[in-house]
CSV table of C-alpha atoms in Angstrom, one decimal:
chain,number,residue,atom,x,y,z
D,1,UNK,CA,30.6,29.1,-4.7
D,2,UNK,CA,31.4,25.7,-3.9
D,3,UNK,CA,32.5,23.4,-6.6
D,4,UNK,CA,31.8,19.6,-6.4
D,5,UNK,CA,33.2,17.3,-8.9
D,6,UNK,CA,33.7,13.4,-9.6
D,7,UNK,CA,31.9,11.2,-11.8
D,8,UNK,CA,31.9,8.1,-9.9
D,9,UNK,CA,29.8,9.7,-7.1
D,10,UNK,CA,27.3,10.8,-9.6
D,11,UNK,CA,27.8,14.5,-9.3
D,12,UNK,CA,29.4,15.2,-12.7
D,13,UNK,CA,32.6,17.0,-13.3
D,14,UNK,CA,31.2,20.4,-14.2
D,15,UNK,CA,28.6,20.8,-11.3
D,16,UNK,CA,28.5,23.8,-9.1
D,17,UNK,CA,26.7,24.7,-6.1
D,18,UNK,CA,26.0,28.2,-5.4
D,19,UNK,CA,24.8,29.4,-1.9
D,20,UNK,CA,22.0,31.8,-1.4
D,21,UNK,CA,22.9,35.5,-1.0
D,22,UNK,CA,19.2,36.7,-0.6
D,23,UNK,CA,15.7,35.8,0.3
D,24,UNK,CA,15.0,32.2,-1.1
D,25,UNK,CA,13.7,32.1,-4.7
D,26,UNK,CA,10.2,30.5,-5.2
D,27,UNK,CA,11.2,29.8,-8.8
D,28,UNK,CA,10.7,26.2,-9.7
D,29,UNK,CA,9.0,25.4,-6.3
D,30,UNK,CA,6.8,22.2,-6.4
D,31,UNK,CA,4.7,23.8,-4.1
D,32,UNK,CA,4.1,26.7,-6.1
D,33,UNK,CA,1.9,24.8,-8.2
D,34,UNK,CA,-0.1,23.4,-5.5
D,35,UNK,CA,-3.0,25.2,-3.3
D,36,UNK,CA,-2.8,24.1,0.2
D,37,UNK,CA,-5.4,25.3,2.7
D,38,UNK,CA,-6.1,25.1,6.5
D,39,UNK,CA,-4.0,23.2,8.7
D,40,UNK,CA,-2.0,21.6,5.7
D,41,UNK,CA,-0.7,24.9,4.9
D,42,UNK,CA,0.7,25.5,8.4
D,43,UNK,CA,4.1,23.8,9.2
D,44,UNK,CA,7.3,22.5,7.8
D,45,UNK,CA,8.1,19.8,10.5
D,46,UNK,CA,10.3,16.8,11.0
D,47,UNK,CA,6.8,14.9,12.1
D,48,UNK,CA,6.0,15.3,8.2
D,49,UNK,CA,9.1,13.3,7.2
D,50,UNK,CA,8.3,10.0,6.0
D,51,UNK,CA,9.9,6.7,4.4
D,52,UNK,CA,7.6,3.9,3.1
D,53,UNK,CA,7.9,0.9,1.5
D,54,UNK,CA,5.2,-0.8,-0.4
D,55,UNK,CA,4.6,-4.3,0.7
D,56,UNK,CA,1.8,-5.2,-1.9
D,57,UNK,CA,-0.4,-4.1,-4.4
D,58,UNK,CA,-3.8,-5.9,-5.1
D,59,UNK,CA,-6.5,-5.1,-8.0
D,60,UNK,CA,-10.0,-5.0,-7.3
D,61,UNK,CA,-13.0,-4.5,-9.6
D,62,UNK,CA,-14.5,-1.0,-10.2
D,63,UNK,CA,-17.1,-0.2,-9.1
D,64,UNK,CA,-16.8,-2.8,-6.2
D,65,UNK,CA,-19.9,-5.1,-6.0
D,66,UNK,CA,-22.4,-4.2,-3.3
D,67,UNK,CA,-21.4,-5.5,-0.2
D,68,UNK,CA,-17.8,-5.9,-0.8
D,69,UNK,CA,-15.7,-5.5,2.4
D,70,UNK,CA,-13.4,-2.5,2.5
D,71,UNK,CA,-10.6,-2.7,3.1
D,72,UNK,CA,-10.7,-6.2,1.6
D,73,UNK,CA,-7.1,-7.7,1.8
D,74,UNK,CA,-6.8,-8.0,5.5
D,75,UNK,CA,-9.6,-10.7,5.2
D,76,UNK,CA,-7.5,-12.7,2.9
D,77,UNK,CA,-7.4,-15.7,2.3
D,78,UNK,CA,-10.3,-16.7,4.6
D,79,UNK,CA,-12.8,-13.9,3.6
D,80,UNK,CA,-12.7,-13.8,-0.2
D,81,UNK,CA,-16.4,-13.2,-1.5
D,82,UNK,CA,-15.1,-12.0,-5.0
D,83,UNK,CA,-12.9,-15.1,-5.4
D,84,UNK,CA,-10.0,-13.2,-6.4
D,85,UNK,CA,-6.3,-14.4,-5.8
D,86,UNK,CA,-6.1,-15.5,-2.0
D,87,UNK,CA,-2.8,-13.7,-1.6
D,88,UNK,CA,-1.6,-10.3,-2.2
D,89,UNK,CA,2.1,-9.7,-3.4
D,90,UNK,CA,4.5,-6.9,-4.6
D,91,UNK,CA,5.6,-7.0,-8.4
D,92,UNK,CA,8.0,-3.8,-7.8
D,93,UNK,CA,10.6,-2.4,-5.5
D,94,UNK,CA,8.8,0.8,-4.4
D,95,UNK,CA,10.2,3.3,-2.2
D,96,UNK,CA,8.5,6.9,-1.1
D,97,UNK,CA,10.3,9.7,0.5
D,98,UNK,CA,8.2,12.4,1.9
D,99,UNK,CA,10.0,15.7,3.1
D,100,UNK,CA,9.2,17.8,6.2
D,101,UNK,CA,7.1,20.0,3.9
D,102,UNK,CA,5.2,17.1,2.6
D,103,UNK,CA,7.1,17.3,-1.1
D,104,UNK,CA,7.5,13.4,-2.1
D,105,UNK,CA,8.9,11.3,-4.7
D,106,UNK,CA,7.7,7.8,-5.4
D,107,UNK,CA,9.7,5.5,-7.6
D,108,UNK,CA,8.5,1.9,-8.4
D,109,UNK,CA,10.8,-0.4,-10.5
D,110,UNK,CA,9.6,-3.8,-11.5
D,111,UNK,CA,11.6,-6.7,-9.8
D,112,UNK,CA,13.6,-8.9,-12.2
D,113,UNK,CA,11.9,-12.0,-14.0
D,114,UNK,CA,15.1,-13.6,-15.3
D,115,UNK,CA,17.8,-14.6,-12.8
D,116,UNK,CA,20.3,-13.3,-15.1
D,117,UNK,CA,18.7,-9.6,-14.7
D,118,UNK,CA,20.0,-7.1,-12.2
D,119,UNK,CA,18.1,-7.0,-9.0
D,120,UNK,CA,18.0,-3.3,-9.5
D,121,UNK,CA,19.0,-1.5,-12.9
D,122,UNK,CA,21.7,0.5,-12.2
D,123,UNK,CA,23.6,1.3,-15.6
D,124,UNK,CA,20.9,3.6,-17.2
D,125,UNK,CA,19.3,0.9,-19.2
D,126,UNK,CA,16.4,-1.3,-18.9
D,127,UNK,CA,13.8,1.3,-19.2
D,128,UNK,CA,11.0,-1.4,-19.3
D,129,UNK,CA,11.7,-2.1,-15.7
D,130,UNK,CA,10.5,1.4,-14.8
D,131,UNK,CA,6.9,0.8,-13.5
D,132,UNK,CA,6.0,4.3,-12.5
D,133,UNK,CA,7.8,7.4,-11.0
D,134,UNK,CA,6.4,10.8,-10.1
D,135,UNK,CA,7.0,13.7,-7.7
D,136,UNK,CA,4.8,16.5,-6.0
D,137,UNK,CA,3.0,17.6,-3.1
D,138,UNK,CA,0.9,15.5,-0.6
D,139,UNK,CA,-2.0,16.4,1.7
D,140,UNK,CA,-4.0,14.5,4.1
D,141,UNK,CA,-6.8,14.9,6.7
D,142,UNK,CA,-8.9,12.8,9.1
D,143,UNK,CA,-12.2,11.6,7.8
D,144,UNK,CA,-15.0,9.3,8.8
D,145,UNK,CA,-14.5,5.8,7.3
D,146,UNK,CA,-16.4,6.3,3.9
D,147,UNK,CA,-16.8,2.4,3.7
D,148,UNK,CA,-18.1,1.8,7.3
D,149,UNK,CA,-21.3,-0.5,7.4
D,150,UNK,CA,-24.5,1.2,8.9
D,151,UNK,CA,-24.3,-0.9,12.1
D,152,UNK,CA,-20.7,0.5,12.6
D,153,UNK,CA,-21.1,4.1,11.2
D,154,UNK,CA,-21.4,5.5,14.7
D,155,UNK,CA,-19.0,3.4,16.5
D,156,UNK,CA,-16.3,5.7,17.1
D,157,UNK,CA,-13.1,6.7,15.3
D,158,UNK,CA,-11.0,3.7,14.6
D,159,UNK,CA,-13.6,0.9,15.2
D,160,UNK,CA,-15.5,1.1,11.9
D,161,UNK,CA,-16.6,-2.2,10.3
D,162,UNK,CA,-15.6,-4.0,13.6
D,163,UNK,CA,-12.2,-3.7,12.9
D,164,UNK,CA,-9.7,-1.8,14.9
D,165,UNK,CA,-7.5,0.8,13.7
D,166,UNK,CA,-4.6,2.3,15.5
D,167,UNK,CA,-5.5,6.1,14.6
D,168,UNK,CA,-7.9,8.1,12.3
D,169,UNK,CA,-8.8,7.2,9.0
D,170,UNK,CA,-7.2,9.6,6.5
D,171,UNK,CA,-7.9,11.0,3.2
D,172,UNK,CA,-4.8,11.6,1.2
D,173,UNK,CA,-3.9,13.5,-2.0
D,174,UNK,CA,-0.7,13.4,-4.1
D,175,UNK,CA,-0.5,16.1,-6.6
D,176,UNK,CA,1.9,14.8,-9.2
D,177,UNK,CA,4.1,18.1,-10.4
D,178,UNK,CA,6.4,15.8,-12.5
D,179,UNK,CA,5.3,12.1,-13.6
D,180,UNK,CA,7.1,9.5,-15.9
D,181,UNK,CA,3.8,8.4,-17.6
D,182,UNK,CA,2.9,12.0,-18.7
D,183,UNK,CA,5.0,14.8,-20.6
D,184,UNK,CA,6.2,17.9,-18.9
D,185,UNK,CA,3.2,20.3,-18.4
D,186,UNK,CA,0.7,17.7,-18.9
D,187,UNK,CA,-2.0,17.3,-15.9
D,188,UNK,CA,-1.9,14.0,-14.6
D,189,UNK,CA,-5.1,12.4,-13.3
D,190,UNK,CA,-5.9,13.0,-9.7
D,191,UNK,CA,-4.3,10.7,-7.2
D,192,UNK,CA,-6.0,9.9,-3.9
D,193,UNK,CA,-7.0,7.3,-1.6
D,194,UNK,CA,-8.3,6.2,2.0
D,195,UNK,CA,-5.6,5.4,4.4
D,196,UNK,CA,-6.2,3.0,7.2
D,197,UNK,CA,-3.7,2.8,10.0
D,198,UNK,CA,-3.1,-1.2,10.5
D,199,UNK,CA,-0.5,-0.8,13.1
D,200,UNK,CA,2.1,1.9,14.2
D,201,UNK,CA,4.2,1.3,11.1
D,202,UNK,CA,1.7,-0.1,8.4
D,203,UNK,CA,-0.9,1.8,6.6
D,204,UNK,CA,-3.2,0.3,4.0
D,205,UNK,CA,-4.3,2.6,1.3
D,206,UNK,CA,-7.9,2.0,-0.6
D,207,UNK,CA,-8.5,3.9,-3.8
D,208,UNK,CA,-9.5,3.7,-7.5
D,209,UNK,CA,-7.6,4.7,-10.6
D,210,UNK,CA,-7.0,4.1,-14.4
D,211,UNK,CA,-5.4,0.8,-15.1
D,212,UNK,CA,-2.3,2.2,-17.3
D,213,UNK,CA,-2.4,-1.3,-19.1
D,214,UNK,CA,-6.0,-1.6,-19.8
D,215,UNK,CA,-7.4,2.1,-19.8
D,216,UNK,CA,-10.3,0.8,-17.8
D,217,UNK,CA,-10.8,1.9,-14.1
D,218,UNK,CA,-9.8,-0.2,-11.3
D,219,UNK,CA,-9.9,-0.5,-7.4
D,220,UNK,CA,-6.9,-1.1,-5.6
D,221,UNK,CA,-5.3,-1.8,-2.3
D,222,UNK,CA,-1.6,-1.1,-1.3
D,223,UNK,CA,0.1,-1.9,2.0
D,224,UNK,CA,2.6,0.6,3.0
D,225,UNK,CA,5.6,-0.1,5.7
D,226,UNK,CA,7.1,2.9,7.4
D,227,UNK,CA,10.8,2.7,7.7
D,228,UNK,CA,12.5,5.0,10.5
D,229,UNK,CA,14.6,8.0,9.3
D,230,UNK,CA,18.2,7.5,10.1
D,231,UNK,CA,21.4,9.6,10.6
D,232,UNK,CA,24.3,8.9,8.2
D,233,UNK,CA,27.6,8.5,9.9
D,234,UNK,CA,29.6,10.5,11.4
D,235,UNK,CA,26.7,13.1,11.3
D,236,UNK,CA,24.3,12.9,14.4
D,237,UNK,CA,21.7,15.1,12.4
D,238,UNK,CA,19.0,13.9,10.2
D,239,UNK,CA,18.3,15.6,6.9
D,240,UNK,CA,15.4,16.5,4.7
D,241,UNK,CA,16.5,18.1,1.4
D,242,UNK,CA,14.7,19.0,-1.8
D,243,UNK,CA,16.0,20.1,-5.1
D,244,UNK,CA,13.8,21.2,-7.7
D,245,UNK,CA,14.6,21.8,-11.5
D,246,UNK,CA,12.0,23.8,-13.7
D,247,UNK,CA,12.9,24.7,-17.3
D,248,UNK,CA,9.7,25.2,-19.1
D,249,UNK,CA,11.4,26.5,-22.1
D,250,UNK,CA,13.1,23.4,-22.6
D,251,UNK,CA,10.5,21.2,-21.3
D,252,UNK,CA,12.3,19.9,-18.2
D,253,UNK,CA,11.4,19.3,-14.7
D,254,UNK,CA,13.2,17.3,-12.0
D,255,UNK,CA,12.9,16.8,-8.2
D,256,UNK,CA,15.5,15.2,-5.9
D,257,UNK,CA,14.9,14.4,-2.2
D,258,UNK,CA,17.0,13.1,0.3
D,259,UNK,CA,15.6,12.0,3.6
D,260,UNK,CA,17.9,10.4,6.2
D,261,UNK,CA,19.7,7.3,4.8
D,262,UNK,CA,18.0,7.6,1.4
D,263,UNK,CA,17.8,9.8,-1.7
D,264,UNK,CA,15.7,9.5,-4.9
D,265,UNK,CA,15.6,11.6,-7.9
D,266,UNK,CA,13.7,12.2,-11.3
D,267,UNK,CA,14.0,14.3,-14.2
D,268,UNK,CA,11.5,14.3,-17.3
D,269,UNK,CA,12.8,15.9,-20.5
D,270,UNK,CA,9.5,16.3,-22.5
D,271,UNK,CA,8.4,12.9,-22.0
D,272,UNK,CA,11.5,10.9,-21.3
D,273,UNK,CA,12.5,10.0,-17.7
D,274,UNK,CA,15.5,9.3,-15.8
D,275,UNK,CA,15.5,8.1,-12.3
D,276,UNK,CA,18.0,7.3,-9.5
D,277,UNK,CA,17.8,5.7,-6.0
D,278,UNK,CA,20.7,5.9,-3.4
D,279,UNK,CA,21.2,4.5,0.2
D,280,UNK,CA,23.6,5.0,2.8
D,281,UNK,CA,25.4,1.5,3.9
D,282,UNK,CA,26.8,1.5,7.2
D,283,UNK,CA,30.2,0.1,8.3
D,284,UNK,CA,30.4,-1.5,11.5
D,285,UNK,CA,33.4,-2.4,13.6
D,286,UNK,CA,33.8,-5.8,15.5
D,287,UNK,CA,31.9,-4.4,18.3
D,288,UNK,CA,29.0,-3.8,16.6
D,289,UNK,CA,29.1,-0.1,16.4
D,290,UNK,CA,28.9,2.1,13.4
D,291,UNK,CA,32.6,3.3,12.3
D,292,UNK,CA,31.8,4.6,8.9
D,293,UNK,CA,29.7,4.3,5.7
D,294,UNK,CA,29.2,5.3,2.0
D,295,UNK,CA,26.5,6.5,-0.2
D,296,UNK,CA,25.8,3.9,-2.9
D,297,UNK,CA,23.5,4.1,-5.8
D,298,UNK,CA,21.3,1.2,-6.1
D,299,UNK,CA,19.2,2.0,-9.0
D,300,UNK,CA,19.5,4.3,-12.4
D,301,UNK,CA,17.4,4.2,-15.3
D,302,UNK,CA,17.8,6.8,-18.1
D,303,UNK,CA,20.4,8.9,-19.3
D,304,UNK,CA,20.1,12.5,-18.0
D,305,UNK,CA,22.1,13.8,-14.8
D,306,UNK,CA,20.6,14.0,-11.4
D,307,UNK,CA,22.4,16.0,-8.7
D,308,UNK,CA,21.5,13.3,-5.9
D,309,UNK,CA,25.4,13.4,-4.5
D,310,UNK,CA,25.2,17.2,-3.7
D,311,UNK,CA,22.7,16.4,-1.0
D,312,UNK,CA,25.2,14.2,0.8
D,313,UNK,CA,27.2,17.3,1.6
D,314,UNK,CA,24.3,19.3,3.2
D,315,UNK,CA,26.8,21.8,4.6
D,316,UNK,CA,27.4,23.3,1.1
D,317,UNK,CA,23.6,23.6,0.6
D,318,UNK,CA,21.4,26.6,1.8
D,319,UNK,CA,17.7,27.0,1.1
D,320,UNK,CA,17.5,29.5,-2.2
D,321,UNK,CA,20.8,28.4,-3.3
D,322,UNK,CA,21.3,26.6,-6.8
D,323,UNK,CA,23.0,23.6,-8.1
D,324,UNK,CA,23.9,24.0,-11.7
D,325,UNK,CA,25.0,21.5,-14.2
D,326,UNK,CA,25.1,22.2,-17.8
D,327,UNK,CA,22.6,24.5,-19.1
D,328,UNK,CA,20.2,23.7,-16.0
D,329,UNK,CA,19.8,25.1,-12.4
D,330,UNK,CA,18.3,22.9,-9.6
D,331,UNK,CA,16.9,25.2,-6.8
D,332,UNK,CA,17.3,24.2,-3.1
D,333,UNK,CA,13.7,24.2,-1.9
D,334,UNK,CA,14.2,22.7,1.4
D,335,UNK,CA,16.9,22.0,3.8
D,336,UNK,CA,15.9,20.9,7.3
D,337,UNK,CA,18.2,19.4,9.8
D,338,UNK,CA,17.1,18.0,13.2
D,339,UNK,CA,18.1,15.6,16.2
D,340,UNK,CA,15.7,13.4,17.8
D,341,UNK,CA,15.2,13.9,21.6
D,342,UNK,CA,16.5,11.2,24.1
D,343,UNK,CA,17.5,9.0,21.0
D,344,UNK,CA,13.9,8.6,19.9
């Protein structure tokens, strides 16, 4: 057993980490509530790992009027038959981490309105700034473009509607295992969308969902920017680590994911959420080379404990091990370490 202590780094003074001494436990697994079939059930691979930042969010009518081009936002401002706002914008700071086993965490924090407000809340307060946070399992598979016009329906992969895509159009599904908008155990509405690869690092998502502020259905588009997974000095390895808390008797669930240089966590106690976001800040010498660095918490909303800081010490974690704080145990569901070949 290894003990981790210290309140300044977010671990908590009575946190203990227990190494696995037998086969990994499936208790508390995010994937245990998710049925995955076919190719999606096959692998845990670094190729699945992904860091995404949302560039914009754009609301459209539901259902879309006949003849509306989809995707819609790439045509703005010149092609705008609905006479909607001519420019898309991003109202939040949204970061999504997807692990090598396709467990994900998505945290969206409203940007500040008043200059006196913090850029991101980091003291536990400002609950009104949490737009949405959720975690679970993601799946995706290639499909023909469902919005292709008849004249381009047979035009070949990546050429539907006369627009060029850099890869196959995908249908993506995100199963919410824990969600800041729903009490623990409640079933969140389905979350799925059509993913258009705009460039090597940009993906446009088109879908429909319930508008949480009006209760009515809406169509939407989001642009996602991929961020490279990085190492954290002095390690030359990249890490994907998933911790899961499942305490049904206490109506508590939580997920923490560290992927490369970022870590995010969510815990929901009945219907009350706590979230954290951390990032690794490199320190460079006069010659521009990295000579050090530290993990910094950049956002915290809520009052519960999250064991994010334990993921910064991967050497003390093993799959099937446990991180205990107070009355709860977080299970290490995933720990994958890899190094890129030829510096890629």
